[in-house]
PDB file of C-alpha atoms in Angstrom:
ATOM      1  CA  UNK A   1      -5.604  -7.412 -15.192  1.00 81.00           C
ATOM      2  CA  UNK A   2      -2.412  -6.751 -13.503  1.00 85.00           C
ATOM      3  CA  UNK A   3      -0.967  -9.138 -10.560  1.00 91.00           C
ATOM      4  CA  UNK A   4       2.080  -9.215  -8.336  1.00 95.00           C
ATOM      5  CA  UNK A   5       4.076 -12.391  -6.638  1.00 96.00           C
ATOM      6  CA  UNK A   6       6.275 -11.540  -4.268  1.00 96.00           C
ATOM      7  CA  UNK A   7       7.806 -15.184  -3.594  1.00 91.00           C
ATOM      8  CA  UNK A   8       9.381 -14.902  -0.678  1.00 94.00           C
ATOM      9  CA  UNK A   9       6.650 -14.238   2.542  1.00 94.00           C
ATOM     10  CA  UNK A  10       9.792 -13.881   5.090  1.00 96.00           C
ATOM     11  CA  UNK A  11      13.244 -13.439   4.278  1.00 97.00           C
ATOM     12  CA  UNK A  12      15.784 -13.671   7.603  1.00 97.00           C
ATOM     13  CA  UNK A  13      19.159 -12.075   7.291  1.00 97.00           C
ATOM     14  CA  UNK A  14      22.181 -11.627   9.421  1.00 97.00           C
ATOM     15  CA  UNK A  15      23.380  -7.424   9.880  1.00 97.00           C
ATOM     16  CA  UNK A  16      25.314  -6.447   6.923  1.00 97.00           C
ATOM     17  CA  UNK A  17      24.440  -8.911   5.088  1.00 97.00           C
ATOM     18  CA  UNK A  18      23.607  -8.926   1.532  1.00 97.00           C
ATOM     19  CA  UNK A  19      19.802  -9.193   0.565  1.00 97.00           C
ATOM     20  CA  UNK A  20      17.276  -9.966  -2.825  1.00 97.00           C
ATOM     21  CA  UNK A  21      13.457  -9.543  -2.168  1.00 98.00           C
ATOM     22  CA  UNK A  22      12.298 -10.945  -5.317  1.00 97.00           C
ATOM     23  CA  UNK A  23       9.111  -9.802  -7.328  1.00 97.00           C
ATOM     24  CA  UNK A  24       7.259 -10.663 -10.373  1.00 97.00           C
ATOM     25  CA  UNK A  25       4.334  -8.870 -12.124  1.00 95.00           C
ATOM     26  CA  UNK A  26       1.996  -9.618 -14.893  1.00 93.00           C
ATOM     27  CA  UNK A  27       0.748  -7.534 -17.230  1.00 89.00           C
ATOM     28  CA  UNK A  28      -0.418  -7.376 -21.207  1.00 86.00           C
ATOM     29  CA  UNK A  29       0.342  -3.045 -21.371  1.00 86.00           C
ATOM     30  CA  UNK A  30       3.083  -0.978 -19.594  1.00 87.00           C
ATOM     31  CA  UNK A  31       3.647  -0.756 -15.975  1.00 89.00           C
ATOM     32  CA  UNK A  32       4.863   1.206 -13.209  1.00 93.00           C
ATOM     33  CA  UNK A  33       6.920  -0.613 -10.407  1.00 94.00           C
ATOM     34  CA  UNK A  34       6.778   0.664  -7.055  1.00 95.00           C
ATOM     35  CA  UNK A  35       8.198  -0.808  -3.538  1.00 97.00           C
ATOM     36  CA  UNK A  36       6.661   0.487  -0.366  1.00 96.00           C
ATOM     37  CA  UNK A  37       8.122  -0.123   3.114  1.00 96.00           C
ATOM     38  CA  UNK A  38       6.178  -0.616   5.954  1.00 95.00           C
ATOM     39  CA  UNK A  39       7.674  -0.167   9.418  1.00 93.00           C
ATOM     40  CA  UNK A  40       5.919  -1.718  12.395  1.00 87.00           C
ATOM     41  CA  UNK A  41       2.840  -0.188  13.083  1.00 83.00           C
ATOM     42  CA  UNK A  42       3.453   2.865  10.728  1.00 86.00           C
ATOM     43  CA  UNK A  43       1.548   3.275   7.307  1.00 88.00           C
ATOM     44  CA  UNK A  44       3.017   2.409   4.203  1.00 92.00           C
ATOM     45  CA  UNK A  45       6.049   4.962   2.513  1.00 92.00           C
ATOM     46  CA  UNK A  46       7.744   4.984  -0.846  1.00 93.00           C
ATOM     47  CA  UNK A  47      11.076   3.113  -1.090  1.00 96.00           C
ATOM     48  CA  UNK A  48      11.658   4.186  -4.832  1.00 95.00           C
ATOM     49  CA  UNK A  49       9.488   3.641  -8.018  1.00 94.00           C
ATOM     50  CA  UNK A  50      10.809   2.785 -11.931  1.00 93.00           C
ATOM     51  CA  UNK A  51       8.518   4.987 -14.349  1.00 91.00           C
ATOM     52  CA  UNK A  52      10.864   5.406 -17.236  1.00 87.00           C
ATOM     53  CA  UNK A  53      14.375   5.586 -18.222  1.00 88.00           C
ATOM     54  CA  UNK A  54      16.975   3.907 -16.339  1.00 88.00           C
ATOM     55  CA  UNK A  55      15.789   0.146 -15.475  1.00 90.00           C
ATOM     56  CA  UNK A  56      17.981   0.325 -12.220  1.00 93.00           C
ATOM     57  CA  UNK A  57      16.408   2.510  -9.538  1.00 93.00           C
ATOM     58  CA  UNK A  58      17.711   3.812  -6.501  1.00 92.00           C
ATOM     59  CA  UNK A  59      16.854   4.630  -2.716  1.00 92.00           C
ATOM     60  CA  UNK A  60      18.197   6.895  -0.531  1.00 84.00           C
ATOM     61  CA  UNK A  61      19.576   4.297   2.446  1.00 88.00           C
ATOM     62  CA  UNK A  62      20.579   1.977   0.089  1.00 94.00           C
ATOM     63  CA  UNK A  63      18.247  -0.243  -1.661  1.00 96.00           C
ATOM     64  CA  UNK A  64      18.433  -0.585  -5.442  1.00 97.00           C
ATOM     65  CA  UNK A  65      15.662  -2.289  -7.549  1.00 97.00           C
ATOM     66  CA  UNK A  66      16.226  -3.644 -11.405  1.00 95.00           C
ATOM     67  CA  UNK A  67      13.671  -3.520 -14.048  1.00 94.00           C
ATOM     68  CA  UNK A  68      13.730  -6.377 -15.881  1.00 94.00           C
ATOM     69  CA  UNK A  69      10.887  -6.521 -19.009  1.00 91.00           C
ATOM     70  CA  UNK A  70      12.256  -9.703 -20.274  1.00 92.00           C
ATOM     71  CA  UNK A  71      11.724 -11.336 -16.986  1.00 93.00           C
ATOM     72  CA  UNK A  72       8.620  -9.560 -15.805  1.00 94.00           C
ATOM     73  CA  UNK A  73      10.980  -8.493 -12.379  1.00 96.00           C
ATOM     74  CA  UNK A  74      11.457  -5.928 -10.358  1.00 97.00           C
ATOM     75  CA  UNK A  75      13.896  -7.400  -7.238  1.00 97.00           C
ATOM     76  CA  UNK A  76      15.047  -5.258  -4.579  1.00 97.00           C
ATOM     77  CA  UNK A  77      18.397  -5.777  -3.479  1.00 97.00           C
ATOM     78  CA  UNK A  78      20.700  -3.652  -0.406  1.00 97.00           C
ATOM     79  CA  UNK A  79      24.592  -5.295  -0.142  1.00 97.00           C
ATOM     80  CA  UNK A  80      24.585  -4.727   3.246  1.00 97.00           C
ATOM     81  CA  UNK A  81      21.308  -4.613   5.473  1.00 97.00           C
ATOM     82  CA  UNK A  82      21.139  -2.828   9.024  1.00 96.00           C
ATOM     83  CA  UNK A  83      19.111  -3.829  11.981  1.00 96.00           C
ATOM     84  CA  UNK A  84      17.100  -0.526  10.898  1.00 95.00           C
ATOM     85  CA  UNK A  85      15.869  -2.407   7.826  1.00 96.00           C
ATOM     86  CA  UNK A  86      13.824  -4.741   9.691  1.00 96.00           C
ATOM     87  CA  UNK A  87      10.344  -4.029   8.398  1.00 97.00           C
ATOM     88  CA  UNK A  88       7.741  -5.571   5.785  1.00 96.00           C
ATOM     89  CA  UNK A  89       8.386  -4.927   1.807  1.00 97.00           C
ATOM     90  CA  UNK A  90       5.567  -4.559  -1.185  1.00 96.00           C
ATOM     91  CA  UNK A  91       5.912  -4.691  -4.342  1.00 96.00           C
ATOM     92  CA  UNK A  92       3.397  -2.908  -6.337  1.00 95.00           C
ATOM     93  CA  UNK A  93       1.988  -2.283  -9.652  1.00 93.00           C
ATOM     94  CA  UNK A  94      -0.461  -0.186 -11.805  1.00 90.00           C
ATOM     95  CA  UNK A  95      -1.320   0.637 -15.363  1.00 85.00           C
ATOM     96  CA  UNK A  96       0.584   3.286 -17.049  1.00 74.00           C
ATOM     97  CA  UNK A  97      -1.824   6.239 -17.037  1.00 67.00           C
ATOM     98  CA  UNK A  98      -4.184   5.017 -14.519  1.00 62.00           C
ATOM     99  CA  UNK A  99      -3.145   5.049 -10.496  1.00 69.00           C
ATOM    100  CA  UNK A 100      -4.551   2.452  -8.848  1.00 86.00           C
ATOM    101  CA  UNK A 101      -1.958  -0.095  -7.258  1.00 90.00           C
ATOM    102  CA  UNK A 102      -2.073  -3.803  -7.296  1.00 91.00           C
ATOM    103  CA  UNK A 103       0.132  -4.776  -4.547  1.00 93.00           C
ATOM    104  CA  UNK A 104       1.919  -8.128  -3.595  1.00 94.00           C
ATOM    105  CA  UNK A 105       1.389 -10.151  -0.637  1.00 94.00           C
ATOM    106  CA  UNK A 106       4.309  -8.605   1.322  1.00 95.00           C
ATOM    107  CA  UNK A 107       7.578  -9.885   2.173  1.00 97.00           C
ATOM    108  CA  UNK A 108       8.563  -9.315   5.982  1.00 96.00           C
ATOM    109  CA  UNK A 109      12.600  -8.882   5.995  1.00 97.00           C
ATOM    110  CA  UNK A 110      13.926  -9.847   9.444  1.00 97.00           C
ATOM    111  CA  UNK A 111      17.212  -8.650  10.117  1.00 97.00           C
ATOM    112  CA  UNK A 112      19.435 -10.456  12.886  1.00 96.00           C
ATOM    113  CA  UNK A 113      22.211  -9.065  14.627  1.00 94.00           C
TER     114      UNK A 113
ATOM    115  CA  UNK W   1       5.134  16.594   3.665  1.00 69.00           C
ATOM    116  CA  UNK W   2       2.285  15.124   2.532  1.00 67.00           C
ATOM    117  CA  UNK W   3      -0.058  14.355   5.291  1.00 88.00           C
ATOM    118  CA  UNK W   4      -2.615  11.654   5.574  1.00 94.00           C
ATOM    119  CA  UNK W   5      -4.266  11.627   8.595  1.00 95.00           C
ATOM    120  CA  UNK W   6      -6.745   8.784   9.687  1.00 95.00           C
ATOM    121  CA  UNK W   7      -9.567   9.622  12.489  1.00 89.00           C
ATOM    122  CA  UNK W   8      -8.187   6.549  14.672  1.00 91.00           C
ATOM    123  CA  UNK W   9      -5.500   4.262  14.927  1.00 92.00           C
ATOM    124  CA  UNK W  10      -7.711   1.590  16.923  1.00 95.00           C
ATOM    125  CA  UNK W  11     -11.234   1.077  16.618  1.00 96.00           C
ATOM    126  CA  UNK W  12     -13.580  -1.368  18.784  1.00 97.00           C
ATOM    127  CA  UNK W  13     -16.922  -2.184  17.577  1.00 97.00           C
ATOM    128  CA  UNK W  14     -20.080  -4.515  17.984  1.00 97.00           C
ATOM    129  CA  UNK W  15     -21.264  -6.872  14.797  1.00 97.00           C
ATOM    130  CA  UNK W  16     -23.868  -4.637  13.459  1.00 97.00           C
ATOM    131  CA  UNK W  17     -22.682  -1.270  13.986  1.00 97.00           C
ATOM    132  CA  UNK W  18     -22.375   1.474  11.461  1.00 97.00           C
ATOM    133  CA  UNK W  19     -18.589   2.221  11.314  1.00 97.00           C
ATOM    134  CA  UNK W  20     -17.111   5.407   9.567  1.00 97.00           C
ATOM    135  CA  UNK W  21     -13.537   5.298   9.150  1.00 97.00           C
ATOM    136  CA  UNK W  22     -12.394   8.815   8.010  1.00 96.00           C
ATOM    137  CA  UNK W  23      -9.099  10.091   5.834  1.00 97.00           C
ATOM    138  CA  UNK W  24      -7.899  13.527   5.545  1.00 97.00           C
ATOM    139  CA  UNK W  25      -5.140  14.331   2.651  1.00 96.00           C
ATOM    140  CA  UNK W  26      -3.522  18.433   3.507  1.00 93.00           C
ATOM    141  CA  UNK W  27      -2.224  17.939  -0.165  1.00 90.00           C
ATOM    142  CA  UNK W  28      -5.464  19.002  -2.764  1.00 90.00           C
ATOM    143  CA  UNK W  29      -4.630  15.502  -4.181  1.00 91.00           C
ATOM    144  CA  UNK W  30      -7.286  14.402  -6.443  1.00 90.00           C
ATOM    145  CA  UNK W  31      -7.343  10.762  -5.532  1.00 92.00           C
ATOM    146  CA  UNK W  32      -7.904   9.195  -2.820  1.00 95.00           C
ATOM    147  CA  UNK W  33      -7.984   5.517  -1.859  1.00 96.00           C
ATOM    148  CA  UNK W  34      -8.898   2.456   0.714  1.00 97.00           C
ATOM    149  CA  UNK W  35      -7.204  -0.407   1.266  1.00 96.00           C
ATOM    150  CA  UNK W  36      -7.454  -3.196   4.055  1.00 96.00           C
ATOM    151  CA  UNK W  37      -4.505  -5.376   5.221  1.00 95.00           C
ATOM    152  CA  UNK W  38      -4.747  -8.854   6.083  1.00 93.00           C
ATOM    153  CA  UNK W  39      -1.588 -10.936   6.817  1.00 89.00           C
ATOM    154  CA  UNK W  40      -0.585 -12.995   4.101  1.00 86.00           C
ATOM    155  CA  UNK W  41      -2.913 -11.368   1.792  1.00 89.00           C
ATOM    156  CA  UNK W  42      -0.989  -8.175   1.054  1.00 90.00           C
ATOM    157  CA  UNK W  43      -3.282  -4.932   0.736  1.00 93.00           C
ATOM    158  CA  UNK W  44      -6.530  -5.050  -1.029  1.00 94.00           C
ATOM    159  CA  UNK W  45      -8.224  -2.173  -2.788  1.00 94.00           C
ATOM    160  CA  UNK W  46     -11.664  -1.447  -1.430  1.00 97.00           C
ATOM    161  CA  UNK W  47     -12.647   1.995  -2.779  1.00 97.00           C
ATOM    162  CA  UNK W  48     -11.356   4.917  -5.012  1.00 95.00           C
ATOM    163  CA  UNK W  49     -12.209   8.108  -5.958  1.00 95.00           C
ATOM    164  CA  UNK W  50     -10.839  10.814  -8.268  1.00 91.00           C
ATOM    165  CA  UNK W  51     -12.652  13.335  -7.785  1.00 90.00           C
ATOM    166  CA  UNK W  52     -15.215  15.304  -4.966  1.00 92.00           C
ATOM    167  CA  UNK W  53     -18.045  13.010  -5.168  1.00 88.00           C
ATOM    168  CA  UNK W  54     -17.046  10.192  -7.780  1.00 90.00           C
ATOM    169  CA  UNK W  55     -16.044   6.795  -6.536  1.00 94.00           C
ATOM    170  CA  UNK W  56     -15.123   3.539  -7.871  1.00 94.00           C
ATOM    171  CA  UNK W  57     -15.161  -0.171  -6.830  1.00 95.00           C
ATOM    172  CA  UNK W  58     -11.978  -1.298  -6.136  1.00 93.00           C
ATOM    173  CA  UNK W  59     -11.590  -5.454  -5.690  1.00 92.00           C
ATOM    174  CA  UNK W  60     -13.422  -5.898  -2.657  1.00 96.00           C
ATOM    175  CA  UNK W  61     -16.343  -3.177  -2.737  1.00 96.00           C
ATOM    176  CA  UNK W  62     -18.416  -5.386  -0.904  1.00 96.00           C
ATOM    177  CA  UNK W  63     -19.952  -4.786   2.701  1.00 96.00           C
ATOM    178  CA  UNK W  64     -18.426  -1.307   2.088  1.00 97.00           C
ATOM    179  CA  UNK W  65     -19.591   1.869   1.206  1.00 97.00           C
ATOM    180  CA  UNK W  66     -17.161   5.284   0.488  1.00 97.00           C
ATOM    181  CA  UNK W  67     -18.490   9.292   0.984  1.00 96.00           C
ATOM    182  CA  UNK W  68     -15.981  12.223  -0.357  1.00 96.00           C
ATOM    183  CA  UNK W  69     -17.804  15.497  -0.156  1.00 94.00           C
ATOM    184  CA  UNK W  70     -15.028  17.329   0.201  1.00 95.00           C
ATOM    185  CA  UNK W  71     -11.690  16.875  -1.723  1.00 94.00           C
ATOM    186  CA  UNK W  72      -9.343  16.797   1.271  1.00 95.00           C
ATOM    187  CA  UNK W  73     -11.581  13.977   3.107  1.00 96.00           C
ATOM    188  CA  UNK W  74     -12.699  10.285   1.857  1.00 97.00           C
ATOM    189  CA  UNK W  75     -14.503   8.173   4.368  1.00 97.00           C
ATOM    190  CA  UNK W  76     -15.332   4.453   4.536  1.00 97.00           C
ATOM    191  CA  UNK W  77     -18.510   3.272   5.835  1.00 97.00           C
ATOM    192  CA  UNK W  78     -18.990   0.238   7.487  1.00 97.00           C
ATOM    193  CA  UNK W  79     -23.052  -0.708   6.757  1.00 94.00           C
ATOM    194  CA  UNK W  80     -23.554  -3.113   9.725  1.00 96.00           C
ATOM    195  CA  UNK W  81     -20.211  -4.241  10.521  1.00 97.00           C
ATOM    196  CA  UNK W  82     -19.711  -8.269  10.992  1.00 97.00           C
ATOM    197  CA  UNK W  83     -16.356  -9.823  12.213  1.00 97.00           C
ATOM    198  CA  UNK W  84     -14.388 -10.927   9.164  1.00 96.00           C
ATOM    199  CA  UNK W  85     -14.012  -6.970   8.551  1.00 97.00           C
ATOM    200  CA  UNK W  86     -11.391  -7.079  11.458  1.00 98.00           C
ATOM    201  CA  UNK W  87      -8.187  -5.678   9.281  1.00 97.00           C
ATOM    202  CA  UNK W  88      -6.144  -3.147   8.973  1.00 96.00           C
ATOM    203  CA  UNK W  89      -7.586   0.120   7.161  1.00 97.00           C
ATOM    204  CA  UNK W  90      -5.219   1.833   5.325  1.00 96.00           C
ATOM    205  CA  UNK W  91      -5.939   5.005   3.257  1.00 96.00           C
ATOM    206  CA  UNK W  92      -3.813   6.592   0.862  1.00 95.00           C
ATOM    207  CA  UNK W  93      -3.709  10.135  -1.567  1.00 93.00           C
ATOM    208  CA  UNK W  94      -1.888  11.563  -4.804  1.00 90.00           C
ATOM    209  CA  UNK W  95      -1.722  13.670  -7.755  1.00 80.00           C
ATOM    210  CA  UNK W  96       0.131  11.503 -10.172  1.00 80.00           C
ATOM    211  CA  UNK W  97       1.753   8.091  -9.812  1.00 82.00           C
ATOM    212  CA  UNK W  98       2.778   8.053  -6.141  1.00 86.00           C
ATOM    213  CA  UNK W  99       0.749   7.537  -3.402  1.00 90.00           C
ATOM    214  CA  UNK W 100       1.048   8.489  -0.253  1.00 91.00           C
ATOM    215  CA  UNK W 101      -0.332   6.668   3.345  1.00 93.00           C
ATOM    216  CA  UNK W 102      -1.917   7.361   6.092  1.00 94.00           C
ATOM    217  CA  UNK W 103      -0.476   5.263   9.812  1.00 93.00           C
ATOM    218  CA  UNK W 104      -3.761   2.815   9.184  1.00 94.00           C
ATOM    219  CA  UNK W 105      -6.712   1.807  11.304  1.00 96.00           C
ATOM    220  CA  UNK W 106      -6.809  -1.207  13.471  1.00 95.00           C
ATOM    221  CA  UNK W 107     -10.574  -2.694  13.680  1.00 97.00           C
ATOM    222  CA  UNK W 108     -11.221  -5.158  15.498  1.00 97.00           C
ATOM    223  CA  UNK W 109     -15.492  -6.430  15.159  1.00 97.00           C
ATOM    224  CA  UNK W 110     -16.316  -8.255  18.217  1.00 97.00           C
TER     225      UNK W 110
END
């Protein structure tokens, strides 16, 4: 079975700001890595995934994630965070071939002006 | 866009009501999925399905039931509802490996 630690459960930051939401899986086959975003009161979206290919993965405002197989990681990272970025961050996993997601426990990224 | 829509964003009920919670993917996705979410315990899966009237146990099938008649809709039943099913409801849809949300469901089981 798969798992995911997220080890931070709030992360506070001052605006622009760098930031690292960290995140470890487990798994015994090959993964996909996934981080959703979740805005207050708003349903979960896609921040960017690693299927394949290039281990470092991009978003479009900013955020960049690493694989890292060696280390069992997948850390999200921005260099400069905006008050916009306040919101809560999972990490997520599943099987390759199969879809269901085993998500971490969150991490809720406070940004302070 | 992809749309997931979810019947209601707040829901009130009674301990030992029937509750149907119901999701509706515009996308012809063949999956469809529950999840709650609890604070501090991340999102949970409760039920899957990958096709019109196939379903599978996620981690926490219990208390829970699932219908999907129709591809585009997957609802979540609520047998007799008690109060540690107050959560957040969250369904999601997709074709491959991404999946998309709906806004969520607020219960609250007085």
């Amino acid at each position: 079975a798969q798992s995911v630690t997220q080890l931070d459960s709030q992360v506070p930051v001052f605006e622009e700001a760098p930031v690292e939401l960290r995140c470890n899986y487990s798994s015994s086959v090959s993964v996909y890595l996934f981080w959703y975003v979740q805005y207050p009161n708003q349903g979960l979206q896609l921040l960017l995934k690693y299927l394949s290919g290039s281990t470092l993965v991009e978003s479009i405002n900013g955020f960049e994630a690493e694989f890292n197989k060696s280390q069992t990681s997948f850390h999200l990272r921005k260099p400069s965070v905006h008050i916009s970025d306040t919101a809560e961050y999972f990490c997520a996993v599943s099987v390759v071939g199969n879809t269901p997601l085993v998500f971490g426990k969150g991490t809720r990224l406070s940004v302070i002006a | 866009d992809v749309k997931v829509t979810q019947s209601s964003r707040y829901l009130v009920k009674r301990t030992g009501e029937k509750v149907f919670l119901e999701c509706v993917q515009d996308m012809d996705h063949e999956n469809m999925f529950w999840y709650r979410q609890d604070p501090g315990l991340g999102l949970r899966l409760i039920y899957f399905s990958y096709d019109v009237k196939m379903k599978e146990k996620g981690d926490i099938p219990e208390g829970y039931s699932v219908s999907r008649e129709k591809k585009e809709r997957f609802s979540l039943i609520l047998e007799s509802a008690s109060t540690n099913q107050t959560s957040m409801y969250l369904c999601a849809s997709s074709l491959g490996t991404t999946q998309y949300f709906g806004p969520g469901t607020r219960l609250l089981v007085l």
